[in-house]
Amino acid sequence: MTTRPAAVVVLAAGEGTRMKSSTPKVLHEVAGRSLVGHAVAAAQELKPDHLSVVIGHGRDLVAAHLAEVAPGVTTAVQEQQLGTGHAVGVALETLPELDGVVVVTYGDVPLLTGDTLHELVEQHVADGNAATVLTAHVADPTGYGRIVREADGGVGRIVEHKDADEATLAITEINSGIYAFDAAVLRAGLGRITTQNAQGELYLTDVLGLARQDGRRVGAVVTGDAWQTEGVNDRVQLAAVNREFNRRVTEKWMRSGVTMIDPASTFIDVTVVLERDVVLRPGVQLRGRTEIAAGAEVGPDSTLIDTVVGPGASVVRVHANGAQIGAEAAVGPYTYLRPGAVLETKSKAGAYVEIKKSTVGPGAKVPHLTYVGDATIGEGANIGAGTIFANYDGVAKHPTTVGKHVFVGSDSVLVAPVELADGSYVAAGSTVVSATEPGELAVARGRQRNIAGWVARKRPGTKTAAAAEAAAGDTTGTNEGDEP
Ligand code: UD1
Ligand code: CA
């Protein structure tokens, strides 16, 4: 049996002062997704009728971000942060009359999973509770609200750290701030809470105490995984949570058949997809909508952003953004693939090669020191070392087409727009400005001329001159054992 909540309310109005950032706290990222994005993703797994995010500080940026990543979510603006109880009240005002379960969670607890929220809701319903809180036992409960249990084991109330006496401070079971409420109990309770506490705030936690006073059942789900309740308040916590998140993501992929030499230096966004027998070497970052097919090897030291890698490809020390690497293609080391770079099956892009908005055909090779922009390179073509596709005339970009099995000699400049027909050649060192026909060789370079005796005249007394002199006096018979 699964219960779909009437609503999930995500609290995200706080300033996050300790982040010391011009970016609102909940827009900081963990594993390629914003903190609030994680909260919304976990909430969406409950399939609630309504999902409302309470925003305040940086509301324009947060609202714009949510509209982009979670268009089904509604936002409620809390002008002043008068407390967690006030924040939930603001959200309820923007929603229709609710019946059933309302879940409250935070925008800054990225490790919380949909499964844990499910468990919270199921326990809440099964026990017939008015409210159920997610708690954890922690070594250092400083700053957290403490769970005050009653003789029967039920939750009596929650006391904030700043309001607690010695005995209460000794309690190590803490309030995560994540709850399931009966909608009617929540609405009634929010109408009764006051600001009579150390912080002068409207505490959501007081709703649980009031329900208990009314003789209703208040329960707790204790999680053994305290990371799931860990909030991010500063950049040190952001890094710690990010590392733990990544540990979980890498473990999940290893369990589904991905080899990682060093998971601690392998960073994988939540949006990435990997197939079996992918091998990731140390220092790999996989970001955005990157997908890697079976048997491909990536790394060491590679960053792939929104890049698709085909089966059996090899990607070594590469930075790629918006690229497609075909089956069994070989890329790297030291290759820069920019948006629209498409390497087809068994093609190659080697050292110090930059490719933008271009297709390298099946089996074609761009092995060394080359810039390729706005080009189509045909099957089996070979682009010599140091070739530049000159695609920009200072005003506009132009295309270059290189036909099948074309051979471009080293250090050539292909000035776009230009087309090299199938089966044509370009001589090394050429600056090509006009098209070739099939089978032609284009030669476009100064003819070589040798000036005899130049070194002796212009560089007398140098080692070069001496070497020339020795070689000149030695032109007849240099074979060893051929002494006079
Ligand atoms: C709250 C709980 C505490 C719990 C702790 C867990 C209360 C009274 N206390 O304390 O028992 O142990 O969380 O982290 O609820 N927020 C708003 N609007 C507000 C106030 C807060 O949106 O007016 C949001 C914040 O952005 C934040 C969350 O609610 O994401 C928690 O607020 P915070 O002020 O950090 O609560 P704590 O004092 O830590
Ligand atoms: Ca907090």
Short mmCIF file of N, CA, C and O in Angstrom, two decimals, residues 167-278:
data_model
loop_
_atom_site.label_atom_id
_atom_site.label_comp_id
_atom_site.label_asym_id
_atom_site.label_seq_id
_atom_site.Cartn_x
_atom_site.Cartn_y
_atom_site.Cartn_z
N ALA A 167 18.97 18.75 31.32
CA ALA A 167 18.54 17.37 31.09
C ALA A 167 18.15 17.16 29.63
O ALA A 167 18.49 16.15 29.01
N THR A 168 17.45 18.12 29.05
CA THR A 168 17.01 18.01 27.66
C THR A 168 18.20 18.10 26.70
O THR A 168 18.24 17.39 25.68
N LEU A 169 19.18 18.94 27.06
CA LEU A 169 20.37 19.06 26.20
C LEU A 169 21.13 17.74 26.11
O LEU A 169 21.83 17.49 25.13
N ALA A 170 20.96 16.90 27.12
CA ALA A 170 21.67 15.61 27.14
C ALA A 170 21.06 14.59 26.17
O ALA A 170 21.66 13.56 25.88
N ILE A 171 19.86 14.88 25.66
CA ILE A 171 19.20 13.97 24.71
C ILE A 171 19.95 14.00 23.37
O ILE A 171 20.26 15.07 22.86
N THR A 172 20.24 12.82 22.83
CA THR A 172 21.00 12.77 21.57
C THR A 172 20.13 12.39 20.38
O THR A 172 20.63 12.26 19.27
N GLU A 173 18.83 12.21 20.61
CA GLU A 173 17.93 11.99 19.47
C GLU A 173 17.48 13.36 18.98
O GLU A 173 16.87 14.13 19.73
N ILE A 174 17.76 13.65 17.71
CA ILE A 174 17.50 15.00 17.20
C ILE A 174 16.36 15.02 16.18
O ILE A 174 16.05 14.01 15.53
N ASN A 175 15.77 16.21 16.05
CA ASN A 175 14.73 16.45 15.06
C ASN A 175 15.38 16.79 13.73
O ASN A 175 16.15 17.74 13.62
N SER A 176 15.08 16.03 12.70
CA SER A 176 15.63 16.30 11.37
C SER A 176 14.95 17.50 10.73
O SER A 176 15.46 18.10 9.79
N GLY A 177 13.73 17.83 11.21
CA GLY A 177 12.95 18.89 10.56
C GLY A 177 12.08 18.37 9.43
O GLY A 177 11.46 19.12 8.70
N ILE A 178 12.04 17.02 9.31
CA ILE A 178 11.26 16.38 8.25
C ILE A 178 10.11 15.63 8.92
O ILE A 178 10.33 14.86 9.85
N TYR A 179 8.89 15.89 8.44
CA TYR A 179 7.71 15.37 9.14
C TYR A 179 6.62 14.93 8.16
O TYR A 179 6.56 15.41 7.03
N ALA A 180 5.73 14.07 8.69
CA ALA A 180 4.44 13.83 8.04
C ALA A 180 3.36 14.28 9.03
O ALA A 180 3.44 13.95 10.21
N PHE A 181 2.40 15.08 8.56
CA PHE A 181 1.32 15.57 9.42
C PHE A 181 -0.03 15.17 8.83
O PHE A 181 -0.18 15.10 7.60
N ASP A 182 -0.99 15.00 9.72
CA ASP A 182 -2.38 14.99 9.27
C ASP A 182 -2.71 16.44 8.91
O ASP A 182 -2.44 17.36 9.69
N ALA A 183 -3.28 16.65 7.74
CA ALA A 183 -3.48 18.02 7.24
C ALA A 183 -4.29 18.88 8.20
O ALA A 183 -3.94 20.05 8.45
N ALA A 184 -5.37 18.30 8.78
CA ALA A 184 -6.23 19.08 9.67
C ALA A 184 -5.49 19.44 10.97
O ALA A 184 -5.59 20.58 11.47
N VAL A 185 -4.71 18.49 11.50
CA VAL A 185 -3.93 18.74 12.71
C VAL A 185 -2.91 19.85 12.46
O VAL A 185 -2.71 20.75 13.29
N LEU A 186 -2.29 19.78 11.30
CA LEU A 186 -1.28 20.80 10.95
C LEU A 186 -1.91 22.19 10.88
O LEU A 186 -1.44 23.14 11.49
N ARG A 187 -3.02 22.28 10.15
CA ARG A 187 -3.65 23.58 9.98
C ARG A 187 -4.12 24.16 11.33
O ARG A 187 -3.86 25.33 11.63
N ALA A 188 -4.74 23.31 12.12
CA ALA A 188 -5.21 23.77 13.43
C ALA A 188 -4.04 24.16 14.33
O ALA A 188 -4.06 25.21 14.99
N GLY A 189 -3.00 23.35 14.31
CA GLY A 189 -1.83 23.62 15.16
C GLY A 189 -1.15 24.93 14.79
O GLY A 189 -0.73 25.70 15.66
N LEU A 190 -1.02 25.20 13.50
CA LEU A 190 -0.35 26.43 13.05
C LEU A 190 -1.12 27.67 13.52
O LEU A 190 -0.53 28.74 13.71
N GLY A 191 -2.44 27.49 13.73
CA GLY A 191 -3.24 28.60 14.23
C GLY A 191 -3.06 28.84 15.73
O GLY A 191 -3.49 29.87 16.25
N ARG A 192 -2.41 27.90 16.40
CA ARG A 192 -2.31 27.99 17.86
C ARG A 192 -0.89 28.28 18.37
O ARG A 192 -0.72 28.68 19.53
N ILE A 193 0.13 28.05 17.55
CA ILE A 193 1.51 28.24 18.05
C ILE A 193 1.79 29.72 18.27
O ILE A 193 1.18 30.59 17.65
N THR A 194 2.72 30.00 19.20
CA THR A 194 3.05 31.38 19.56
C THR A 194 4.56 31.61 19.43
O THR A 194 5.32 30.66 19.17
N THR A 195 4.96 32.83 19.64
CA THR A 195 6.39 33.17 19.56
C THR A 195 7.03 33.22 20.94
O THR A 195 8.09 33.81 21.11
N GLN A 196 6.37 32.60 21.92
CA GLN A 196 6.90 32.64 23.29
C GLN A 196 8.01 31.61 23.45
O GLN A 196 7.81 30.55 24.05
N ASN A 197 9.18 31.92 22.90
CA ASN A 197 10.33 31.03 23.02
C ASN A 197 11.60 31.87 22.88
O ASN A 197 11.53 33.08 22.62
N ALA A 198 12.73 31.22 23.07
CA ALA A 198 14.01 31.93 23.13
C ALA A 198 14.30 32.74 21.87
O ALA A 198 15.00 33.75 21.91
N GLN A 199 13.77 32.27 20.73
CA GLN A 199 14.10 32.95 19.47
C GLN A 199 12.98 33.87 18.96
O GLN A 199 13.12 34.53 17.93
N GLY A 200 11.84 33.88 19.69
CA GLY A 200 10.72 34.72 19.27
C GLY A 200 10.19 34.34 17.90
O GLY A 200 9.72 35.17 17.13
N GLU A 201 10.28 33.04 17.57
CA GLU A 201 9.82 32.56 16.25
C GLU A 201 8.58 31.68 16.40
O GLU A 201 8.29 31.18 17.48
N LEU A 202 7.90 31.49 15.29
CA LEU A 202 6.80 30.53 15.24
C LEU A 202 7.40 29.17 14.88
O LEU A 202 7.84 28.95 13.76
N TYR A 203 7.48 28.29 15.88
CA TYR A 203 8.12 26.98 15.71
C TYR A 203 7.13 25.95 15.16
O TYR A 203 6.12 25.67 15.80
N LEU A 204 7.47 25.34 14.04
CA LEU A 204 6.66 24.23 13.53
C LEU A 204 6.65 23.07 14.54
O LEU A 204 5.65 22.35 14.67
N THR A 205 7.77 22.92 15.23
CA THR A 205 7.91 21.82 16.20
C THR A 205 6.82 21.85 17.28
O THR A 205 6.43 20.80 17.79
N ASP A 206 6.33 23.04 17.59
CA ASP A 206 5.30 23.14 18.64
C ASP A 206 3.98 22.49 18.21
O ASP A 206 3.16 22.13 19.06
N VAL A 207 3.77 22.33 16.91
CA VAL A 207 2.54 21.68 16.44
C VAL A 207 2.48 20.23 16.95
O VAL A 207 1.42 19.73 17.31
N LEU A 208 3.66 19.57 17.03
CA LEU A 208 3.67 18.19 17.51
C LEU A 208 3.32 18.12 19.00
O LEU A 208 2.55 17.26 19.42
N GLY A 209 3.89 19.05 19.78
CA GLY A 209 3.59 19.09 21.22
C GLY A 209 2.11 19.35 21.48
O GLY A 209 1.50 18.71 22.36
N LEU A 210 1.53 20.26 20.70
CA LEU A 210 0.10 20.57 20.86
C LEU A 210 -0.77 19.36 20.53
O LEU A 210 -1.74 19.06 21.24
N ALA A 211 -0.42 18.65 19.49
CA ALA A 211 -1.19 17.46 19.10
C ALA A 211 -1.15 16.42 20.23
O ALA A 211 -2.17 15.82 20.58
N ARG A 212 0.06 16.27 20.81
CA ARG A 212 0.20 15.30 21.90
C ARG A 212 -0.64 15.73 23.11
O ARG A 212 -1.32 14.90 23.72
N GLN A 213 -0.62 17.06 23.41
CA GLN A 213 -1.43 17.58 24.53
C GLN A 213 -2.92 17.30 24.30
O GLN A 213 -3.67 17.10 25.25
N ASP A 214 -3.31 17.31 23.03
CA ASP A 214 -4.70 17.04 22.69
C ASP A 214 -5.02 15.54 22.74
O ASP A 214 -6.12 15.12 22.35
N GLY A 215 -4.03 14.77 23.12
CA GLY A 215 -4.25 13.33 23.24
C GLY A 215 -4.11 12.57 21.94
O GLY A 215 -4.48 11.39 21.85
N ARG A 216 -3.53 13.23 20.91
CA ARG A 216 -3.33 12.54 19.64
C ARG A 216 -1.99 11.80 19.65
O ARG A 216 -1.10 12.14 20.43
N ARG A 217 -1.86 10.83 18.76
CA ARG A 217 -0.61 10.07 18.68
C ARG A 217 0.43 10.84 17.88
O ARG A 217 0.15 11.29 16.75
N VAL A 218 1.63 10.97 18.46
CA VAL A 218 2.76 11.56 17.73
C VAL A 218 3.89 10.54 17.73
O VAL A 218 4.28 10.05 18.79
N GLY A 219 4.37 10.20 16.55
CA GLY A 219 5.39 9.15 16.46
C GLY A 219 6.68 9.65 15.83
O GLY A 219 6.81 10.82 15.46
N ALA A 220 7.63 8.74 15.75
CA ALA A 220 8.91 9.07 15.14
C ALA A 220 9.40 7.90 14.30
O ALA A 220 9.16 6.74 14.65
N VAL A 221 10.06 8.21 13.21
CA VAL A 221 10.82 7.21 12.47
C VAL A 221 12.28 7.56 12.69
O VAL A 221 12.71 8.68 12.37
N VAL A 222 13.02 6.63 13.29
CA VAL A 222 14.43 6.89 13.58
C VAL A 222 15.25 6.36 12.40
O VAL A 222 15.17 5.18 12.08
N THR A 223 15.98 7.23 11.75
CA THR A 223 16.81 6.73 10.66
C THR A 223 18.19 6.38 11.19
O THR A 223 18.76 7.10 12.01
N GLY A 224 18.73 5.27 10.69
CA GLY A 224 20.08 4.88 11.06
C GLY A 224 21.10 5.57 10.17
O GLY A 224 22.31 5.42 10.34
N ASP A 225 20.60 6.31 9.21
CA ASP A 225 21.46 6.96 8.22
C ASP A 225 21.37 8.47 8.43
O ASP A 225 20.63 9.16 7.74
N ALA A 226 22.15 8.96 9.39
CA ALA A 226 22.05 10.38 9.79
C ALA A 226 22.43 11.33 8.65
O ALA A 226 21.99 12.49 8.63
N TRP A 227 23.20 10.84 7.67
CA TRP A 227 23.55 11.70 6.52
C TRP A 227 22.29 12.24 5.83
O TRP A 227 22.29 13.32 5.28
N GLN A 228 21.22 11.43 5.86
CA GLN A 228 20.01 11.85 5.14
C GLN A 228 19.36 13.07 5.76
O GLN A 228 18.55 13.73 5.13
N THR A 229 19.71 13.36 7.01
CA THR A 229 19.12 14.51 7.69
C THR A 229 20.10 15.68 7.74
O THR A 229 19.80 16.73 8.29
N GLU A 230 21.28 15.48 7.15
CA GLU A 230 22.35 16.48 7.23
C GLU A 230 22.03 17.69 6.35
O GLU A 230 21.89 17.57 5.14
N GLY A 231 21.93 18.84 6.98
CA GLY A 231 21.68 20.08 6.24
C GLY A 231 22.98 20.75 5.85
O GLY A 231 24.03 20.49 6.43
N VAL A 232 22.90 21.59 4.83
CA VAL A 232 24.08 22.35 4.39
C VAL A 232 23.92 23.80 4.85
O VAL A 232 22.95 24.46 4.46
N ASN A 233 24.83 24.25 5.67
CA ASN A 233 24.77 25.64 6.13
C ASN A 233 25.97 26.46 5.69
O ASN A 233 25.90 27.68 5.61
N ASP A 234 27.09 25.78 5.44
CA ASP A 234 28.28 26.51 4.97
C ASP A 234 29.01 25.64 3.94
O ASP A 234 28.58 24.54 3.63
N ARG A 235 30.09 26.19 3.41
CA ARG A 235 30.76 25.49 2.30
C ARG A 235 31.54 24.26 2.76
O ARG A 235 31.81 23.38 1.95
N VAL A 236 31.88 24.23 4.04
CA VAL A 236 32.55 23.03 4.56
C VAL A 236 31.55 21.87 4.58
O VAL A 236 31.86 20.76 4.14
N GLN A 237 30.32 22.16 5.03
CA GLN A 237 29.28 21.13 5.00
C GLN A 237 28.91 20.77 3.56
O GLN A 237 28.63 19.61 3.26
N LEU A 238 28.92 21.75 2.70
CA LEU A 238 28.61 21.49 1.28
C LEU A 238 29.60 20.47 0.72
O LEU A 238 29.20 19.50 0.05
N ALA A 239 30.88 20.66 1.01
CA ALA A 239 31.91 19.74 0.51
C ALA A 239 31.75 18.36 1.14
O ALA A 239 31.89 17.33 0.46
N ALA A 240 31.45 18.31 2.44
CA ALA A 240 31.31 17.02 3.13
C ALA A 240 30.11 16.24 2.57
O ALA A 240 30.20 15.04 2.30
N VAL A 241 29.01 16.95 2.36
CA VAL A 241 27.80 16.31 1.82
C VAL A 241 28.05 15.86 0.38
O VAL A 241 27.63 14.78 -0.04
N ASN A 242 28.78 16.69 -0.36
CA ASN A 242 29.09 16.35 -1.75
C ASN A 242 29.93 15.07 -1.82
O ASN A 242 29.67 14.18 -2.64
N ARG A 243 30.91 14.98 -0.92
CA ARG A 243 31.76 13.80 -0.93
C ARG A 243 30.95 12.54 -0.59
O ARG A 243 31.11 11.49 -1.22
N GLU A 244 30.08 12.65 0.42
CA GLU A 244 29.26 11.51 0.80
C GLU A 244 28.27 11.15 -0.31
O GLU A 244 28.05 9.97 -0.61
N PHE A 245 27.70 12.17 -0.93
CA PHE A 245 26.77 11.92 -2.03
C PHE A 245 27.49 11.15 -3.14
O PHE A 245 27.01 10.15 -3.67
N ASN A 246 28.71 11.63 -3.46
CA ASN A 246 29.47 10.99 -4.53
C ASN A 246 29.87 9.56 -4.16
O ASN A 246 29.89 8.68 -5.01
N ARG A 247 30.15 9.35 -2.87
CA ARG A 247 30.48 8.00 -2.43
C ARG A 247 29.30 7.06 -2.72
O ARG A 247 29.46 5.95 -3.20
N ARG A 248 28.09 7.58 -2.46
CA ARG A 248 26.89 6.76 -2.70
C ARG A 248 26.65 6.53 -4.19
O ARG A 248 26.27 5.43 -4.62
N VAL A 249 26.85 7.57 -4.97
CA VAL A 249 26.62 7.44 -6.42
C VAL A 249 27.64 6.48 -7.03
O VAL A 249 27.28 5.59 -7.83
N THR A 250 28.91 6.61 -6.67
CA THR A 250 29.92 5.73 -7.25
C THR A 250 29.67 4.28 -6.82
O THR A 250 29.78 3.36 -7.62
N GLU A 251 29.27 4.09 -5.55
CA GLU A 251 28.98 2.73 -5.07
C GLU A 251 27.83 2.12 -5.87
O GLU A 251 27.89 0.95 -6.28
N LYS A 252 26.79 2.93 -6.12
CA LYS A 252 25.64 2.42 -6.89
C LYS A 252 26.11 1.94 -8.27
O LYS A 252 25.74 0.85 -8.72
N TRP A 253 26.97 2.73 -8.93
CA TRP A 253 27.41 2.34 -10.28
C TRP A 253 28.34 1.13 -10.23
O TRP A 253 28.27 0.25 -11.10
N MET A 254 29.20 1.06 -9.24
CA MET A 254 30.07 -0.13 -9.14
C MET A 254 29.23 -1.38 -8.95
O MET A 254 29.50 -2.41 -9.56
N ARG A 255 28.18 -1.27 -8.13
CA ARG A 255 27.30 -2.44 -7.90
C ARG A 255 26.53 -2.81 -9.16
O ARG A 255 26.04 -3.93 -9.28
N SER A 256 26.41 -1.87 -10.10
CA SER A 256 25.70 -2.24 -11.33
C SER A 256 26.67 -2.53 -12.47
O SER A 256 26.26 -2.58 -13.64
N GLY A 257 27.97 -2.72 -12.15
CA GLY A 257 28.87 -3.27 -13.17
C GLY A 257 29.87 -2.31 -13.76
O GLY A 257 30.45 -2.59 -14.81
N VAL A 258 30.11 -1.18 -13.11
CA VAL A 258 31.12 -0.23 -13.60
C VAL A 258 32.38 -0.38 -12.77
O VAL A 258 32.32 -0.45 -11.54
N THR A 259 33.54 -0.46 -13.44
CA THR A 259 34.82 -0.54 -12.73
C THR A 259 35.34 0.87 -12.48
O THR A 259 35.37 1.69 -13.39
N MET A 260 35.75 1.14 -11.25
CA MET A 260 36.40 2.41 -10.93
C MET A 260 37.70 2.11 -10.22
O MET A 260 37.70 1.42 -9.21
N ILE A 261 38.78 2.65 -10.72
CA ILE A 261 40.08 2.40 -10.08
C ILE A 261 40.12 3.16 -8.76
O ILE A 261 40.63 2.67 -7.76
N ASP A 262 39.57 4.40 -8.76
CA ASP A 262 39.61 5.22 -7.55
C ASP A 262 38.32 6.02 -7.42
O ASP A 262 38.24 7.17 -7.86
N PRO A 263 37.29 5.40 -6.80
CA PRO A 263 36.00 6.11 -6.69
C PRO A 263 36.12 7.46 -5.99
O PRO A 263 35.34 8.37 -6.27
N ALA A 264 37.11 7.62 -5.11
CA ALA A 264 37.23 8.89 -4.37
C ALA A 264 37.59 10.06 -5.29
O ALA A 264 37.30 11.20 -5.00
N SER A 265 38.27 9.75 -6.42
CA SER A 265 38.61 10.83 -7.35
C SER A 265 37.76 10.78 -8.61
O SER A 265 38.11 11.34 -9.65
N THR A 266 36.65 10.07 -8.54
CA THR A 266 35.73 9.94 -9.68
C THR A 266 34.43 10.64 -9.29
O THR A 266 33.82 10.26 -8.27
N PHE A 267 34.02 11.63 -10.04
CA PHE A 267 32.84 12.41 -9.66
C PHE A 267 31.76 12.28 -10.73
O PHE A 267 32.02 12.54 -11.91
N ILE A 268 30.58 11.84 -10.31
CA ILE A 268 29.52 11.50 -11.26
C ILE A 268 28.24 12.23 -10.87
O ILE A 268 27.70 12.00 -9.78
N ASP A 269 27.74 13.08 -11.76
CA ASP A 269 26.47 13.76 -11.51
C ASP A 269 25.32 12.76 -11.46
O ASP A 269 25.36 11.72 -12.12
N VAL A 270 24.25 13.14 -10.74
CA VAL A 270 23.08 12.26 -10.63
C VAL A 270 22.43 11.98 -11.98
O VAL A 270 21.73 10.99 -12.13
N THR A 271 22.65 12.86 -12.95
CA THR A 271 21.98 12.75 -14.25
C THR A 271 22.72 11.86 -15.24
O THR A 271 22.25 11.63 -16.35
N VAL A 272 23.88 11.34 -14.85
CA VAL A 272 24.73 10.55 -15.76
C VAL A 272 24.22 9.10 -15.86
O VAL A 272 23.67 8.56 -14.90
N VAL A 273 24.41 8.50 -17.03
CA VAL A 273 24.00 7.10 -17.22
C VAL A 273 25.21 6.29 -17.69
O VAL A 273 25.89 6.67 -18.65
N LEU A 274 25.46 5.17 -17.02
CA LEU A 274 26.60 4.31 -17.37
C LEU A 274 26.13 2.89 -17.62
O LEU A 274 25.25 2.39 -16.92
N GLU A 275 26.75 2.24 -18.61
CA GLU A 275 26.41 0.84 -18.87
C GLU A 275 27.44 -0.08 -18.23
O GLU A 275 28.44 0.36 -17.68
N ARG A 276 27.20 -1.36 -18.36
CA ARG A 276 28.09 -2.35 -17.76
C ARG A 276 29.47 -2.31 -18.38
O ARG A 276 29.63 -2.02 -19.56
N ASP A 277 30.44 -2.70 -17.57
CA ASP A 277 31.83 -2.84 -18.01
C ASP A 277 32.43 -1.54 -18.53
O ASP A 277 33.43 -1.55 -19.24
N VAL A 278 31.85 -0.43 -18.15
CA VAL A 278 32.55 0.84 -18.33
C VAL A 278 33.70 0.84 -17.33
O VAL A 278 33.56 0.33 -16.21
#
